[in-house]
Short mmCIF file of N, CA and C in Angstrom, two decimals:
data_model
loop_
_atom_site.label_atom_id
_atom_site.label_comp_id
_atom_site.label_asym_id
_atom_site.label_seq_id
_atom_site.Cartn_x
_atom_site.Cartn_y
_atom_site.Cartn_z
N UNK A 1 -6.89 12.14 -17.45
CA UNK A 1 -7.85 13.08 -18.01
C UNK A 1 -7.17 14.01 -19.02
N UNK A 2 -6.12 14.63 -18.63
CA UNK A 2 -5.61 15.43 -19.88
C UNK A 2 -4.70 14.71 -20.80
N UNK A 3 -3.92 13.27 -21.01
CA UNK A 3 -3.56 12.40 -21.80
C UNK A 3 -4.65 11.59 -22.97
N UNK A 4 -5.79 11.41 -22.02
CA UNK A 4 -6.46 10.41 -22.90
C UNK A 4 -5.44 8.57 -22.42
N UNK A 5 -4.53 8.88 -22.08
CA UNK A 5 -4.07 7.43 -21.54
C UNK A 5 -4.85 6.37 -20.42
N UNK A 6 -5.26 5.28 -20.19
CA UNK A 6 -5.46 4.51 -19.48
C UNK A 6 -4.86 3.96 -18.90
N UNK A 7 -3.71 4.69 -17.69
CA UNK A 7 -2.66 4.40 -16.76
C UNK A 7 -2.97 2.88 -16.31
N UNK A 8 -4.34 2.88 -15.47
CA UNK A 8 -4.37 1.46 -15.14
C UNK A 8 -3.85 0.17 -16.38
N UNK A 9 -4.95 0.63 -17.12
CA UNK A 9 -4.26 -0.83 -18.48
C UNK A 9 -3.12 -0.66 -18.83
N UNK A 10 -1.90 0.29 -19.04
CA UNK A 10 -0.53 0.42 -19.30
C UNK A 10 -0.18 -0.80 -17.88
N UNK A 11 -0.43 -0.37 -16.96
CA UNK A 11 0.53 -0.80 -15.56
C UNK A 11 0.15 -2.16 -15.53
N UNK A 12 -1.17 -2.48 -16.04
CA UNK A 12 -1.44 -4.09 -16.11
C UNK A 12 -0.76 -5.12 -17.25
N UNK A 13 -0.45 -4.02 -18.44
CA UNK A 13 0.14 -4.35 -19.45
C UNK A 13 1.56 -4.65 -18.96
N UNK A 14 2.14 -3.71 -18.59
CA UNK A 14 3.45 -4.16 -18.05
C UNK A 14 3.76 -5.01 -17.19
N UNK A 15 2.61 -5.04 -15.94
CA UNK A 15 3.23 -6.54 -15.52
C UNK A 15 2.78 -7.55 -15.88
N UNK A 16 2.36 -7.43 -17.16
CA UNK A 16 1.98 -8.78 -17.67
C UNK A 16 3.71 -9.20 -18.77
N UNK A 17 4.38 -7.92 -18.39
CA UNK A 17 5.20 -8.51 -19.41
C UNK A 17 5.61 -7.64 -20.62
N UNK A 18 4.47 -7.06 -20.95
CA UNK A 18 4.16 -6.31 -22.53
C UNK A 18 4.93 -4.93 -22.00
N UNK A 19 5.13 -4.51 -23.33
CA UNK A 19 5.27 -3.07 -23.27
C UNK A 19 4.52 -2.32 -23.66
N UNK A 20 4.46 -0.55 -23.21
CA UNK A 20 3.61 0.20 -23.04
C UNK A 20 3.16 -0.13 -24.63
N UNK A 21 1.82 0.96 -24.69
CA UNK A 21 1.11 0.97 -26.10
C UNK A 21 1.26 2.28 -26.96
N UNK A 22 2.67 2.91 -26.15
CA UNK A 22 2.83 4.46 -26.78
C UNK A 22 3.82 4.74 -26.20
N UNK A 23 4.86 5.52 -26.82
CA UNK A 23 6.09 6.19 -26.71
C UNK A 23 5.84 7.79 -25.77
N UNK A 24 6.83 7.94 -25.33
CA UNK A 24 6.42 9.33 -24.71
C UNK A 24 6.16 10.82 -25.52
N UNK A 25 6.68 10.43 -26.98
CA UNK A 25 6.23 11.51 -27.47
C UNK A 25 5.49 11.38 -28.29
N UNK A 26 4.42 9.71 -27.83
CA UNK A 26 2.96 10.25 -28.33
C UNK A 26 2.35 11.20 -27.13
N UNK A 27 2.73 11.12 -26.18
CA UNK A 27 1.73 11.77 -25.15
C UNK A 27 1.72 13.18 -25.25
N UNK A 28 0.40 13.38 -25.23
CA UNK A 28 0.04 14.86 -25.51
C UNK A 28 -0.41 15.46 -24.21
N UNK A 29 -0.93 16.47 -24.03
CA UNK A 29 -1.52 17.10 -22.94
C UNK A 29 -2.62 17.87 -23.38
N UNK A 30 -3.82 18.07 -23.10
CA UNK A 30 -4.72 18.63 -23.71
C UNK A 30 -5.85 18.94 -22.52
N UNK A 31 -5.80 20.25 -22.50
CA UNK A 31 -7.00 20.35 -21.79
C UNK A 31 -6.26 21.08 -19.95
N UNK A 32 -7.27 21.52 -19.40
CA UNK A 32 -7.48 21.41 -17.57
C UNK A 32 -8.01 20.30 -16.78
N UNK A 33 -7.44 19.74 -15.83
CA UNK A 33 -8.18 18.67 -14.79
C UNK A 33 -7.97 18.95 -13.60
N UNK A 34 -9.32 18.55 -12.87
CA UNK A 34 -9.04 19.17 -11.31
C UNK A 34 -9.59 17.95 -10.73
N UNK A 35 -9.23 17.43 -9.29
CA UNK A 35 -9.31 16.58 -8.53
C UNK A 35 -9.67 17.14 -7.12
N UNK A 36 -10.91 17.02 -6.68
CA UNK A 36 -11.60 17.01 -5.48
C UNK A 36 -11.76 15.94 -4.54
N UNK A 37 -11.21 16.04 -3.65
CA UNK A 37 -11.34 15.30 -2.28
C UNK A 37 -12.18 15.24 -1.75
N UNK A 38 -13.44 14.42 -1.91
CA UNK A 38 -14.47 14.77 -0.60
C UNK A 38 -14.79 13.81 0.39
N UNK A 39 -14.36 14.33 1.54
CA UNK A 39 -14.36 13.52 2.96
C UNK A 39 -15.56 14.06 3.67
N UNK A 40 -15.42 12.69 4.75
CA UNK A 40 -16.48 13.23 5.87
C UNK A 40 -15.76 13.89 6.62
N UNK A 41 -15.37 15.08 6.68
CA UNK A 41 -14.68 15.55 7.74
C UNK A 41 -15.07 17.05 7.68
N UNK A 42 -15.18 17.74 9.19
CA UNK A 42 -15.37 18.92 9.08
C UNK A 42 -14.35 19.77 9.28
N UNK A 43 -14.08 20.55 8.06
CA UNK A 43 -13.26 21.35 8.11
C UNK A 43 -13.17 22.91 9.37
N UNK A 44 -14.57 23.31 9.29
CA UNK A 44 -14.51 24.22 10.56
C UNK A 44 -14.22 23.15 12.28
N UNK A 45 -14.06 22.25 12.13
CA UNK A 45 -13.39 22.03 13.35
C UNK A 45 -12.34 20.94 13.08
N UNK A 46 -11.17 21.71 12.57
CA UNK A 46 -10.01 21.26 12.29
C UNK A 46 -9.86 19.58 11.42
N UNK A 47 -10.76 19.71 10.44
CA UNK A 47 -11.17 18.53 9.32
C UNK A 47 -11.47 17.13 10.38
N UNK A 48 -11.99 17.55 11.50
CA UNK A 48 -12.79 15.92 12.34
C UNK A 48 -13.42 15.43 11.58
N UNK A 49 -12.83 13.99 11.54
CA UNK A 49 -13.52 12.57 10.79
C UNK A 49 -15.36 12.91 11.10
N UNK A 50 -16.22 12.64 10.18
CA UNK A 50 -17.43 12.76 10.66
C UNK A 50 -18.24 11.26 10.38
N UNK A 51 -17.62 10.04 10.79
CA UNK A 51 -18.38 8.97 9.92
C UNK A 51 -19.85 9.03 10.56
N UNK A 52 -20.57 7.97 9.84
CA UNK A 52 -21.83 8.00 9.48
C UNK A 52 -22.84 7.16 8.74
N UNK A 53 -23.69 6.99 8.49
CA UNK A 53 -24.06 6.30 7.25
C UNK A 53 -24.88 7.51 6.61
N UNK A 54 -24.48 7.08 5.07
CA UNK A 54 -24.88 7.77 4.28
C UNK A 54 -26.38 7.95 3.88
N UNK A 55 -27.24 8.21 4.33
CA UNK A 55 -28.95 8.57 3.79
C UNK A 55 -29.10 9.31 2.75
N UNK A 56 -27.90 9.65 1.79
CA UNK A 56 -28.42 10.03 0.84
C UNK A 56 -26.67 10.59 -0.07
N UNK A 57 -26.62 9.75 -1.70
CA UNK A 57 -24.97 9.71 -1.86
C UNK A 57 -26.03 9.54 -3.51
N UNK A 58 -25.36 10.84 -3.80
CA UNK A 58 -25.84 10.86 -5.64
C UNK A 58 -24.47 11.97 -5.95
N UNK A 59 -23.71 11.02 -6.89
CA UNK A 59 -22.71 11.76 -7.35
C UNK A 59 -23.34 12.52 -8.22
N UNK A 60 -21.93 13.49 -8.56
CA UNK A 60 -22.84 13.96 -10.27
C UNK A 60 -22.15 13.42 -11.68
N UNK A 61 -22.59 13.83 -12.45
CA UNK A 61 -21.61 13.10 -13.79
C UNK A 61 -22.15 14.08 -14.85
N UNK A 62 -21.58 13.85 -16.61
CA UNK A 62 -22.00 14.41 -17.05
C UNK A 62 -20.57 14.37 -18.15
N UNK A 63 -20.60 14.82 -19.12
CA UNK A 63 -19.30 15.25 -19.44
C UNK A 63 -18.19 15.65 -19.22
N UNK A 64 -16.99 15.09 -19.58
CA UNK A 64 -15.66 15.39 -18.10
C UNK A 64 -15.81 15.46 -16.56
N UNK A 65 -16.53 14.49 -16.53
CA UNK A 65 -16.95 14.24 -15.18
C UNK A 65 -16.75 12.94 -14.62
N UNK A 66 -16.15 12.53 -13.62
CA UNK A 66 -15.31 11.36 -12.95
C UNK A 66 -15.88 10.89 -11.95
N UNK A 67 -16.01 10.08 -10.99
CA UNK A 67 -16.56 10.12 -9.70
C UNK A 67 -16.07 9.09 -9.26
N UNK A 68 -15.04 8.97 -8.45
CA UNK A 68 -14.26 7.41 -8.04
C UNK A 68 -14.99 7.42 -6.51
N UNK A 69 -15.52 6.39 -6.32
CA UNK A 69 -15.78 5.63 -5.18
C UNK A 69 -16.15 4.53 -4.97
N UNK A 70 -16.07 4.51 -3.38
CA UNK A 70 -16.89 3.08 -3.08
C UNK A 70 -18.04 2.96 -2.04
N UNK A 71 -18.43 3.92 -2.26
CA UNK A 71 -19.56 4.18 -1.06
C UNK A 71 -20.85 4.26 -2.17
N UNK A 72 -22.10 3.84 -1.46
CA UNK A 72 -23.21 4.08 -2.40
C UNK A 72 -24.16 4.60 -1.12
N UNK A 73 -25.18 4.85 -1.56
CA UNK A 73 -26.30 5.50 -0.59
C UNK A 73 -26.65 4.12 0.44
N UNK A 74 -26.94 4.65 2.02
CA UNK A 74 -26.99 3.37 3.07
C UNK A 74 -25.89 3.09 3.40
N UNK A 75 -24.44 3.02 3.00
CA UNK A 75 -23.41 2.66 3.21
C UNK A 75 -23.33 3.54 4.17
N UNK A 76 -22.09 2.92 5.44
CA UNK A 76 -21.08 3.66 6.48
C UNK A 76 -20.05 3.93 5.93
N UNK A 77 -19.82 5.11 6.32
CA UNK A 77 -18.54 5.77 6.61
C UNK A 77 -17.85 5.64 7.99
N UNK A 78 -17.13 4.17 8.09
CA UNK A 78 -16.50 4.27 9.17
C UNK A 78 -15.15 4.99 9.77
N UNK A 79 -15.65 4.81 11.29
CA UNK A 79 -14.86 6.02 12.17
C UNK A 79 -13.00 5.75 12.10
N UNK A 80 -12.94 4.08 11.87
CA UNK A 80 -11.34 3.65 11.58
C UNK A 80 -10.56 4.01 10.60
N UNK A 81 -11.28 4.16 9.65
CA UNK A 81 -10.28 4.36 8.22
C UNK A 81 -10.27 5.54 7.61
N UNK A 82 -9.42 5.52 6.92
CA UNK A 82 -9.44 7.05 5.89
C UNK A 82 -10.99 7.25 5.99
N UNK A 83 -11.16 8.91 5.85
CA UNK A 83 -12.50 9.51 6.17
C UNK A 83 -12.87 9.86 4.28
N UNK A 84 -12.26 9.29 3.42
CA UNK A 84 -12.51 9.80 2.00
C UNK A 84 -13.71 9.06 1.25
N UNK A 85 -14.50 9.84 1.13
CA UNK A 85 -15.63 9.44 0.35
C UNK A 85 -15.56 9.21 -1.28
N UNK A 86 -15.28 10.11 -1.41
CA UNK A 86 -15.38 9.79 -3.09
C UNK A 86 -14.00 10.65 -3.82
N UNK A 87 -13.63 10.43 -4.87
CA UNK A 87 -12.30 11.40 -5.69
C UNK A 87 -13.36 11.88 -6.88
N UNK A 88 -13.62 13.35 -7.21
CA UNK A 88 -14.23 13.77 -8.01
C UNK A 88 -13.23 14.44 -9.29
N UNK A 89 -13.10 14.17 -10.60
CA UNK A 89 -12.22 14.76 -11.35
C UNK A 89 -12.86 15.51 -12.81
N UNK A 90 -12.93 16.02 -13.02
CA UNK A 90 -13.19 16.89 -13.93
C UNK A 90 -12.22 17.67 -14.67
N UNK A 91 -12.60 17.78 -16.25
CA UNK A 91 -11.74 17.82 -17.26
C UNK A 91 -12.32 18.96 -18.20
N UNK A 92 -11.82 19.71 -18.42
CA UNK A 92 -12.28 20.88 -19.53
C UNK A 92 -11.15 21.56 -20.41
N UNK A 93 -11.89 22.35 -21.69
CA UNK A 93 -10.30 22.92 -22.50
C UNK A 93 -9.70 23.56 -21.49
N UNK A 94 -10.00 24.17 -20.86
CA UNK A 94 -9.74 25.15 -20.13
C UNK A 94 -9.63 25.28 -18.42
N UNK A 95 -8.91 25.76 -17.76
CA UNK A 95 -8.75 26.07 -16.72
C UNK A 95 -10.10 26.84 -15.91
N UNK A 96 -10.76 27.68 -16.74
CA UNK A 96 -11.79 28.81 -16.01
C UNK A 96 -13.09 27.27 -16.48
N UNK A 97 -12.55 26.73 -17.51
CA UNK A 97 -13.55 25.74 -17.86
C UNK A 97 -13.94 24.96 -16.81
N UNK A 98 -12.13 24.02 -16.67
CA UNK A 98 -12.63 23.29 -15.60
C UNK A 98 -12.93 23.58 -14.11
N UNK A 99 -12.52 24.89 -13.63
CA UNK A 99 -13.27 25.67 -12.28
C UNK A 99 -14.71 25.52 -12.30
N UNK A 100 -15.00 25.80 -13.63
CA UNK A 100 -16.80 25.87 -13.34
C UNK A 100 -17.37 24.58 -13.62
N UNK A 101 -16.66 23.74 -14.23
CA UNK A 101 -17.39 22.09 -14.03
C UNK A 101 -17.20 21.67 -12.66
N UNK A 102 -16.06 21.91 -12.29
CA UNK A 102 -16.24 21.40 -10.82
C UNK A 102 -17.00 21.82 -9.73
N UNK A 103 -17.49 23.41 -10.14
CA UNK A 103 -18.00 23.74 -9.00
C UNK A 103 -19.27 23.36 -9.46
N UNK A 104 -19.90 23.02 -10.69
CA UNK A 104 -21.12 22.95 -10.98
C UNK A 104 -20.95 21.12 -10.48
N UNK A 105 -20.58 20.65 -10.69
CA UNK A 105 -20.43 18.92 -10.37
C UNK A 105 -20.44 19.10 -8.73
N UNK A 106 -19.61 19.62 -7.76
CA UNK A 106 -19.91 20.04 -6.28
C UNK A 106 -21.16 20.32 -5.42
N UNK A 107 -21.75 21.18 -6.65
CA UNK A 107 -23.00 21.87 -6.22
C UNK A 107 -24.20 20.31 -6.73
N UNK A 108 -23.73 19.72 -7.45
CA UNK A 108 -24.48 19.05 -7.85
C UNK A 108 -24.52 17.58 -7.15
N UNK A 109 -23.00 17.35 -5.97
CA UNK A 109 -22.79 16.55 -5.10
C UNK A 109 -23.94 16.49 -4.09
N UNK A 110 -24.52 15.02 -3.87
CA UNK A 110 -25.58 15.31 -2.74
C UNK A 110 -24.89 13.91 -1.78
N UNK A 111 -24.09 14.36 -0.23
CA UNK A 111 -24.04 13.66 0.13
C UNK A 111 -24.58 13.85 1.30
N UNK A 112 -25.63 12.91 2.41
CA UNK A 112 -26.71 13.48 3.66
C UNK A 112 -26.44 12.03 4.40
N UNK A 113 -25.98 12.62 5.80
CA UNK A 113 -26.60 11.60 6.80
C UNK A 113 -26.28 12.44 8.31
N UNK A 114 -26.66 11.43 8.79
CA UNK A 114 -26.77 12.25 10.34
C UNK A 114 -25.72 12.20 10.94
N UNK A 115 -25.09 13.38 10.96
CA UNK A 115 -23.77 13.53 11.69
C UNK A 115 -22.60 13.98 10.35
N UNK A 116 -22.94 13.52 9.47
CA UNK A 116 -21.73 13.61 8.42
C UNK A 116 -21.73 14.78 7.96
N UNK A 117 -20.73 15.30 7.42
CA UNK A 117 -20.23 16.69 7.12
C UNK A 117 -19.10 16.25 6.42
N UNK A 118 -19.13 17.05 4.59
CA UNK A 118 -17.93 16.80 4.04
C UNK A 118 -17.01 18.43 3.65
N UNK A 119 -16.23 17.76 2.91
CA UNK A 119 -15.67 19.07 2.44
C UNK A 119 -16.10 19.71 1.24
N UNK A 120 -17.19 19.21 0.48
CA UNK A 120 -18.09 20.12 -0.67
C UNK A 120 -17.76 21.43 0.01
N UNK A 121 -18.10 21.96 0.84
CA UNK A 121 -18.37 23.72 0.67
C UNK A 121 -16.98 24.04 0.96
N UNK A 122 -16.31 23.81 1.46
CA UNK A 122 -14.69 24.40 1.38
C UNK A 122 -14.29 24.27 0.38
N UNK A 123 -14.60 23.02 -0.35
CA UNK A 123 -14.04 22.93 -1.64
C UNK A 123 -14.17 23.78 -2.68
N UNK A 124 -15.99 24.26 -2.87
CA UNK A 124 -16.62 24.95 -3.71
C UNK A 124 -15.99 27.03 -3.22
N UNK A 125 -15.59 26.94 -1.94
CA UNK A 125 -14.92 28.36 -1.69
C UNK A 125 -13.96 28.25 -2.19
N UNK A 126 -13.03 27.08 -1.74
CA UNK A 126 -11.54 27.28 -2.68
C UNK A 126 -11.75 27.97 -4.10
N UNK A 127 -12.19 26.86 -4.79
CA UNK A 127 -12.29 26.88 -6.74
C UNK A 127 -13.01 28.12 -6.99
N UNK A 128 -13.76 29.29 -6.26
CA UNK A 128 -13.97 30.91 -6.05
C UNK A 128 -12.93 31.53 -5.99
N UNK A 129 -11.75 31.17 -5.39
CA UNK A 129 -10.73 32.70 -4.97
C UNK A 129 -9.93 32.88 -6.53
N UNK A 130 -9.72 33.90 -6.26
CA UNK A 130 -8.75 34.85 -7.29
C UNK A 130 -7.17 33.93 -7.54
N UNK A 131 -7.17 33.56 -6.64
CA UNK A 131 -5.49 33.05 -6.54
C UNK A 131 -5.65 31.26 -6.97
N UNK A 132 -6.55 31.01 -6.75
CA UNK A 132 -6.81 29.66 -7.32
C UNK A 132 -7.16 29.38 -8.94
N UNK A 133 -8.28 30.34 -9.69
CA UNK A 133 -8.31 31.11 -11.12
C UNK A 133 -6.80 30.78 -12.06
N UNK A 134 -6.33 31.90 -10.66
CA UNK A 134 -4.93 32.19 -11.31
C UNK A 134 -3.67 31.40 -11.63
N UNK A 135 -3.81 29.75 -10.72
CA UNK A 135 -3.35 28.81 -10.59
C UNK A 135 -1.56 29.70 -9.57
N UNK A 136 -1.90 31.00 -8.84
CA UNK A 136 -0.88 31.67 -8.05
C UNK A 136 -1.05 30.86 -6.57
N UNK A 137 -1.39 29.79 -6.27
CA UNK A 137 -1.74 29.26 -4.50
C UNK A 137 -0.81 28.12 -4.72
N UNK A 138 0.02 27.82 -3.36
CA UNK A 138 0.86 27.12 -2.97
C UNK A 138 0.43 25.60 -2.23
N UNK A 139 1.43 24.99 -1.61
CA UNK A 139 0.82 23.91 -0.69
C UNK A 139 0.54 24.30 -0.11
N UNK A 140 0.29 25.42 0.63
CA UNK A 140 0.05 25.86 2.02
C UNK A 140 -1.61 26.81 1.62
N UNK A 141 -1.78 26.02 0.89
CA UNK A 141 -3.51 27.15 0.47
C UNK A 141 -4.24 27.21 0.88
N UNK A 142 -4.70 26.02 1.77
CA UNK A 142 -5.96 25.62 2.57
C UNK A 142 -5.56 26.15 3.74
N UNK A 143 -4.32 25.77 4.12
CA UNK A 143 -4.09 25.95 5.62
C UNK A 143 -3.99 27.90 5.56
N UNK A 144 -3.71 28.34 4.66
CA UNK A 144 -3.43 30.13 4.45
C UNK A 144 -4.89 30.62 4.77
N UNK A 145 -5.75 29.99 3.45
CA UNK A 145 -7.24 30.41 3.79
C UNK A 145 -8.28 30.09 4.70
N UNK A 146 -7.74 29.03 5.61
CA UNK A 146 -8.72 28.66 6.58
C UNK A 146 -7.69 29.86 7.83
N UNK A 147 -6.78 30.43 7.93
CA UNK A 147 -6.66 31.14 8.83
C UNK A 147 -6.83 32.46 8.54
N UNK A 148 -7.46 33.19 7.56
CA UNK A 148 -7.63 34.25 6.95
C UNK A 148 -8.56 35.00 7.92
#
């Protein structure tokens, strides 16, 4: 997102043999990107797996807007495997930019079934605090603010 590179086709390129399609000091950096995790899991009781089937899975999209998955609406979320629903990424000039695409793309996340519970609203509190803005929060951010 902030390269403009297509990592996958480089890595396919190379093991096909070829070499990359750009030197490292074509690569530029341009822009903010943020990456959202959203699982079935509930975070108020210590992130428990919540599988399920999904009755209702409408990503959002839109400009700088990403949505990696493999779940579609009707699909299970089973109880064996990683509990990750979808990788949401979003891209803006800006940092305050990309805070508010994501939280507007979050808010705009509709995922519903009986029993399931993701991390949309923890997520959408995180990308609110002052210290997150500020890009001042550590690895330990979630675990700091869920004991606050």
């Amino acid at each position: 997102m902030l390269t403009g590179v297509d990592l996958v086709a480089e890595q396919l390129r190379v093991a096909a043999g070829e070499r990359l399609s750009f030197t490292q000091e074509q690569v530029t950096l341009t822009g903010a990107a943020i990456e959202c995790r959203i699982n079935a899991e509930d975070p108020a009781a210590g992130f428990r797996p919540t599988p399920g089937t999904l009755a209702v899975f409408n990503p959002p999209g839109g400009p700088g807007v990403r949505v990696d998955s493999g779940f579609a609406q009707g699909d299970r979320v089973p109880p064996d495997y990683d509990s990750l629903i979808a990788k949401l990424v979003v891209w803006a000039p800006t940092r305050a930019q990309a805070i508010a695409r994501a939280d507007r793309a979050l808010a705009e996340f509709e995922v519903e079934g009986p029993g399931v519970a993701t991390t949309i609203p923890l997520l959408r509190e995180l990308l609110a605090l002052p210290e997150f803005a500020k890009a001042t929060h550590t690895t330990r951010f979630v675990e700091e603010y869920l004991s606050r």
